[in-house]
CSV table of C-alpha atoms in Angstrom, one decimal:
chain,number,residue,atom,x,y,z
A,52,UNK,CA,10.2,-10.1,-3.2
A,53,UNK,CA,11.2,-8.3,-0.1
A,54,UNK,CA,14.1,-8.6,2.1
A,55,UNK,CA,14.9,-6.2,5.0
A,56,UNK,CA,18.0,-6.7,6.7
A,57,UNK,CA,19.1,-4.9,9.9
A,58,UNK,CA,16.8,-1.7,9.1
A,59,UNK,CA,17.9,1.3,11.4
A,60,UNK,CA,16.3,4.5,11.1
A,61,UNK,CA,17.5,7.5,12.9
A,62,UNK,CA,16.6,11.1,12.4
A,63,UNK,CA,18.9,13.6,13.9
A,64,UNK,CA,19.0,17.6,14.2
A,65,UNK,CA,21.5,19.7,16.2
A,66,UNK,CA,21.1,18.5,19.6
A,67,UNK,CA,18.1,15.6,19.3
A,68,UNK,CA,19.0,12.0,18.0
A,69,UNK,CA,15.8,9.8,17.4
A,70,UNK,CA,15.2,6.4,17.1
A,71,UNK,CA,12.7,5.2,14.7
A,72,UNK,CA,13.4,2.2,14.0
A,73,UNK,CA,16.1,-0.6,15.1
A,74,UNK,CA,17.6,-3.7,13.3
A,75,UNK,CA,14.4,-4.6,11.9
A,76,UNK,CA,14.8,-8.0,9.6
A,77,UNK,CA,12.2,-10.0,7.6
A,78,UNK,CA,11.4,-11.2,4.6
A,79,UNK,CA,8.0,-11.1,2.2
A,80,UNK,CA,7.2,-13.6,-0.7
A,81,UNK,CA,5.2,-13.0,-4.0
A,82,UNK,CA,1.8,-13.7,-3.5
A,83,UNK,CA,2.0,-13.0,0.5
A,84,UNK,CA,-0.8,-11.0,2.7
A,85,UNK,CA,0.9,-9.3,5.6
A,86,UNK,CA,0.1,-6.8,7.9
A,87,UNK,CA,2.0,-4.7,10.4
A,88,UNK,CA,0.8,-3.7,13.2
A,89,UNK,CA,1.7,-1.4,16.2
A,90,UNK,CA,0.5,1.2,18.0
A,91,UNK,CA,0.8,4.9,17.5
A,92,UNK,CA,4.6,6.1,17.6
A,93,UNK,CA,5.9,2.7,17.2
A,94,UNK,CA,7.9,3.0,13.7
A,95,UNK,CA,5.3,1.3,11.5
A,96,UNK,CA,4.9,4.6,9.1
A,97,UNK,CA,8.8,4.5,8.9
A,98,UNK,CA,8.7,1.2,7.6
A,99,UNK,CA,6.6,1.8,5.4
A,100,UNK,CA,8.2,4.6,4.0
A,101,UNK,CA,11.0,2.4,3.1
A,102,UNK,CA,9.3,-0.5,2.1
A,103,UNK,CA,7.2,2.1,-0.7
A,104,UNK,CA,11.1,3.9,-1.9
A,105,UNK,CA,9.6,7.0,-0.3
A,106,UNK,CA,12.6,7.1,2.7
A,107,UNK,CA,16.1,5.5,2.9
A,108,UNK,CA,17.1,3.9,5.7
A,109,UNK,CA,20.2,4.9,7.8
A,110,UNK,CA,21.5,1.4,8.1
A,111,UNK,CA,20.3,-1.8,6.9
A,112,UNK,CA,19.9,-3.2,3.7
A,113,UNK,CA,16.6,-3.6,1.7
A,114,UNK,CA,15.8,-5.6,-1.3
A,115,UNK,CA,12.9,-5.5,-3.3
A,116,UNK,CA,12.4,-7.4,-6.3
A,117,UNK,CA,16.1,-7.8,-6.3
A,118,UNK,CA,16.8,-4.2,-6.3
A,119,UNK,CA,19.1,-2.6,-3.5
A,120,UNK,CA,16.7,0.5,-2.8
A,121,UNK,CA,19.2,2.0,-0.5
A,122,UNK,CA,21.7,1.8,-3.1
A,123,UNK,CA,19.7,4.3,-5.7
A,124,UNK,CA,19.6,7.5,-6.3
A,125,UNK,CA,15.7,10.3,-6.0
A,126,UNK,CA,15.5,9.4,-9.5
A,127,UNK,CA,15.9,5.8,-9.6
A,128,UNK,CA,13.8,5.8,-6.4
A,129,UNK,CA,11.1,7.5,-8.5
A,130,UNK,CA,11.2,4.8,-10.8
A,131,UNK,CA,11.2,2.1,-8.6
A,132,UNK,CA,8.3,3.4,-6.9
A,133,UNK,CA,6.3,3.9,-10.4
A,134,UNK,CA,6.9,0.5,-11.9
A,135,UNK,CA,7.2,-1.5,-8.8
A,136,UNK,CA,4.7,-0.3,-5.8
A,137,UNK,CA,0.9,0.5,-6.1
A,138,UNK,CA,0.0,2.9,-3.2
A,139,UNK,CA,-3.4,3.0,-1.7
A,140,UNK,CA,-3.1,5.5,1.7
A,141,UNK,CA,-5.9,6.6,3.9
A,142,UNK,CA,-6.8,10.2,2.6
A,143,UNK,CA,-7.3,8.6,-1.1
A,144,UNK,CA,-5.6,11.5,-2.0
A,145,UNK,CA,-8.2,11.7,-5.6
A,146,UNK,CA,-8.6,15.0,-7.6
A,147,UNK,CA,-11.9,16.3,-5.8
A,148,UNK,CA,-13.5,17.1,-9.2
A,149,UNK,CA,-12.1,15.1,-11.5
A,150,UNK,CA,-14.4,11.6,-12.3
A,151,UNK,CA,-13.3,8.3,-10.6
A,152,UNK,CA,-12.2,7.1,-14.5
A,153,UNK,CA,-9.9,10.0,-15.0
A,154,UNK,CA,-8.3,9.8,-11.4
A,155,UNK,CA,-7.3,6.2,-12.4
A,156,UNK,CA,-5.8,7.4,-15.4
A,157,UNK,CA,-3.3,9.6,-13.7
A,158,UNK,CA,-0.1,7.3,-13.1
A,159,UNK,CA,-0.5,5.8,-16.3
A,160,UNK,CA,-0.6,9.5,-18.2
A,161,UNK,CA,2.6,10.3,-16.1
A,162,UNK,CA,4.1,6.7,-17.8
A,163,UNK,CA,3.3,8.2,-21.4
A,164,UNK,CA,0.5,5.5,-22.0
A,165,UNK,CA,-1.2,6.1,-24.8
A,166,UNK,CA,-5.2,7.2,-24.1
A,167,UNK,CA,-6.8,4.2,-25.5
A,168,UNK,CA,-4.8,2.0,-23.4
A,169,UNK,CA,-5.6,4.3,-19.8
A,170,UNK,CA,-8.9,3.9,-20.5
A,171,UNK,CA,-9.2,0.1,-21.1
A,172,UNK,CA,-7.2,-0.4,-18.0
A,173,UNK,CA,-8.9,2.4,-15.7
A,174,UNK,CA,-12.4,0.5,-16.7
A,175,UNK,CA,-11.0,-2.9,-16.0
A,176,UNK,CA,-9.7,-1.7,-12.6
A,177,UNK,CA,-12.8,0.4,-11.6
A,178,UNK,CA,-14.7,-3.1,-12.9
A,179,UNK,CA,-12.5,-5.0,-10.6
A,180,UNK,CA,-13.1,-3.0,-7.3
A,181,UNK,CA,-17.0,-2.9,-8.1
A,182,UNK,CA,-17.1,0.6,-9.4
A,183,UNK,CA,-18.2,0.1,-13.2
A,184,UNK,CA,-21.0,2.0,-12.6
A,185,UNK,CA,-19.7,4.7,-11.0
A,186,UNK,CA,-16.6,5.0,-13.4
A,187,UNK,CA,-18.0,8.7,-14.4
A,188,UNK,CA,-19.3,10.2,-10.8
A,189,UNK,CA,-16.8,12.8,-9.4
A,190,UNK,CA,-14.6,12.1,-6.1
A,191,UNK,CA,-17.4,14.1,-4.4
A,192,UNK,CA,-20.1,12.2,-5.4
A,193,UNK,CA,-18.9,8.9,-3.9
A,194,UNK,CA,-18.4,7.6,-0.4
A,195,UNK,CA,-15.1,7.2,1.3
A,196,UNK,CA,-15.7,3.6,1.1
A,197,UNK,CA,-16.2,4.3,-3.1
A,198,UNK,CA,-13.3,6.7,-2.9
A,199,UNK,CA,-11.2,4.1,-1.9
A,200,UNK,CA,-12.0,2.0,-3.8
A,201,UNK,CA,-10.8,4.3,-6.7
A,202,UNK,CA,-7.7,4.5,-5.1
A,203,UNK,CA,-7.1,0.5,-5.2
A,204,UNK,CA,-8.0,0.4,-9.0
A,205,UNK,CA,-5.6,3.4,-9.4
A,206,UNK,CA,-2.5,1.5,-7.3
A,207,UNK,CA,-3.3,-1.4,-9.6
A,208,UNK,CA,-3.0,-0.1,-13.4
A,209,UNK,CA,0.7,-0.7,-13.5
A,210,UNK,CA,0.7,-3.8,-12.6
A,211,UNK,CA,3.1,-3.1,-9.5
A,212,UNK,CA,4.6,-6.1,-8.1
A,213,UNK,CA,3.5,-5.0,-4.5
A,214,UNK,CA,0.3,-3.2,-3.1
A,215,UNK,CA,0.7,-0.7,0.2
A,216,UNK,CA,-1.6,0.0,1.9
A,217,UNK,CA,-1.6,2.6,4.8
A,218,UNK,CA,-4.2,1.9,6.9
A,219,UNK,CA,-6.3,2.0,3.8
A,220,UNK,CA,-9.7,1.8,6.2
A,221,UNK,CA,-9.1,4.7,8.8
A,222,UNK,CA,-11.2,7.0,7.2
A,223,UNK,CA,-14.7,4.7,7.1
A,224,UNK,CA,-17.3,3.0,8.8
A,225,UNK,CA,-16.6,-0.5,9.5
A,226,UNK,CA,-18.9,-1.7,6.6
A,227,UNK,CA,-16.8,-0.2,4.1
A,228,UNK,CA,-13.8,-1.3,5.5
A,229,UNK,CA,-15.4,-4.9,5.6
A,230,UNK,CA,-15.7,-4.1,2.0
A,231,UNK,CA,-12.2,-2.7,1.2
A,232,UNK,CA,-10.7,-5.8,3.2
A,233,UNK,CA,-13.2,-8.5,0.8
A,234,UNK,CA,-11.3,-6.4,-2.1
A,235,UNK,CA,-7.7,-6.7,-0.6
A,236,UNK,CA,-8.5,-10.9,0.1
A,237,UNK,CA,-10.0,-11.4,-3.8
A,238,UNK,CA,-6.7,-9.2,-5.0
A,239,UNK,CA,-4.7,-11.6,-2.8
A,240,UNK,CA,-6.2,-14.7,-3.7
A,241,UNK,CA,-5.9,-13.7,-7.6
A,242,UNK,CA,-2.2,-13.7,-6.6
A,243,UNK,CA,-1.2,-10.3,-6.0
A,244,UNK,CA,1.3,-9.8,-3.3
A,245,UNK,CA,0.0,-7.2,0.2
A,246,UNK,CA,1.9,-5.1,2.3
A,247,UNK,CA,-0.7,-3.5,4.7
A,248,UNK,CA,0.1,-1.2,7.6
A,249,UNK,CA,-2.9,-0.9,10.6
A,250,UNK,CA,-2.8,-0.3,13.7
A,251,UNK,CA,-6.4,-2.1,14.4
A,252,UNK,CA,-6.3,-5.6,15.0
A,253,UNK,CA,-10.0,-6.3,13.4
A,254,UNK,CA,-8.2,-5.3,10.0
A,255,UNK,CA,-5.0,-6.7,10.4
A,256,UNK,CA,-7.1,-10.3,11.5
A,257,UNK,CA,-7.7,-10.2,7.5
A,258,UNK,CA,-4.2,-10.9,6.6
A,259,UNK,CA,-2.3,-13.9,6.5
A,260,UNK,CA,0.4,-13.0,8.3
A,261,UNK,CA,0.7,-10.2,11.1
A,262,UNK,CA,4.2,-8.7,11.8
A,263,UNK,CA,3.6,-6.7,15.1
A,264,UNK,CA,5.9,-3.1,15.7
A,265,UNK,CA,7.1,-1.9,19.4
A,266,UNK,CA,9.1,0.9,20.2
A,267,UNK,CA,11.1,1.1,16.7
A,268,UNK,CA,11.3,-2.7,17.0
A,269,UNK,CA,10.1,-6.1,15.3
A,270,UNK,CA,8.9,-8.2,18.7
A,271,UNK,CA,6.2,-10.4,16.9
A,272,UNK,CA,6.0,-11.7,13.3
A,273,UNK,CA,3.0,-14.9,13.3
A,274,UNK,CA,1.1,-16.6,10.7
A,275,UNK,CA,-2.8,-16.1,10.9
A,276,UNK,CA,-3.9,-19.4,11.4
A,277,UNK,CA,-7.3,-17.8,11.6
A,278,UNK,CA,-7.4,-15.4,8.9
A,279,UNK,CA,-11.0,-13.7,8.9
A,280,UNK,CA,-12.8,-14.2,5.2
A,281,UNK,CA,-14.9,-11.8,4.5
């Protein structure tokens, strides 16, 4: 579903070349869990930049879904990233007033999906994540771990062939992100495919495989033998 081959990112101005990334390679199949890992500076928000059609990189060649991404132009990017990616990041980025039901609805008014059909998906999302009876409280009204939440039914109503997640629990308690990772492990299970970025290896013990970022570059890439179940 995902091939990365030789990824080099380099950002330039006038007299500054940086690094952010260097001949990173790997590969992720329908259906996998993975999270990567790495501290703070270490490239991991490049990637995954890239990997969500939200960057290009300067070398390298990426694949998704068969797709060249690098190969496309800011519209085709746009509509990559519509049919193909589900984004769930850690500010939740929700309309503060707007219910959790209508927030849902958003990409899928953007599409030109008829009302009826928003709706019945934004219910059976909200359902899925454990929010049916919350469907009609405002963004302000719910906790970051229910915020959340909204945002993973949102990422999901068009049917995206990949979820990703940027550290999708920095913003809550641990409970809650207990929670958020049970929700992540179901959506897995029920054969959606994971792309998670973390730097807390607690959260990224959750996945089933752990790709670990240093200094721009891939050093680590295990199975989780002992993935936690929540």
């Amino acid at each position: 579903m995902i091939t990365l081959s030789k990824i080099s990112k380099i950002y330039k101005t006038e007299s500054l070349e940086t690094t952010a990334l260097s001949d990173i390679s790997f590969t992720v199949k329908q259906g996998e869990f993975v999270a990567i890992m790495g501290p703070s500076g270490s490239g991991k928000s490049t990637l995954m930049h890239i990997i969500g059609a939200l960057d290009l990189p300067t070398s390298g060649t990426y694949s998704l879904d068969g797709t060249n991404i690098e190969s496309l132009s800011d519209d085709e990017l746009a509509d990559i990233r519509n049919a193909k990616i589900g984004f769930v990041f850690q500010a939740y980025n929700l309309l503060p007033r707007t219910t959790a039901l209508k927030n849902v609805t958003v990409p899928m008014m953007y599409a030109g999906i008829e009302k009826n059909e928003r709706e019945r998906r934004a219910v059976k999302y909200l359902q899925l994540v454990g929010l049916g009876d919350r469907m009609y409280h405002t963004s302000s009204q719910l906790s970051g771990g229910q915020q959340q939440r909204v945002a993973i039914a949102r990422a999901l109503v068009m049917n995206p062939s990949i979820l990703l997640a940027d550290e999708p629990t920095g913003n809550i308690a641990s409970v809650q992100a207990e929670e958020i990772m049970k929700i992540f492990q179901k959506l897995n299970d029920d054969g959606h495919t994971i792309v998670m970025i973390t730097h807390e290896p607690d959260i990224a013990e959750h996945a089933k495989r752990v790709i670990h970022i240093k200094d721009g570059m891939l050093y680590k890439d295990v199975i989780n033998k002992k993935q936690k179940r929540v």
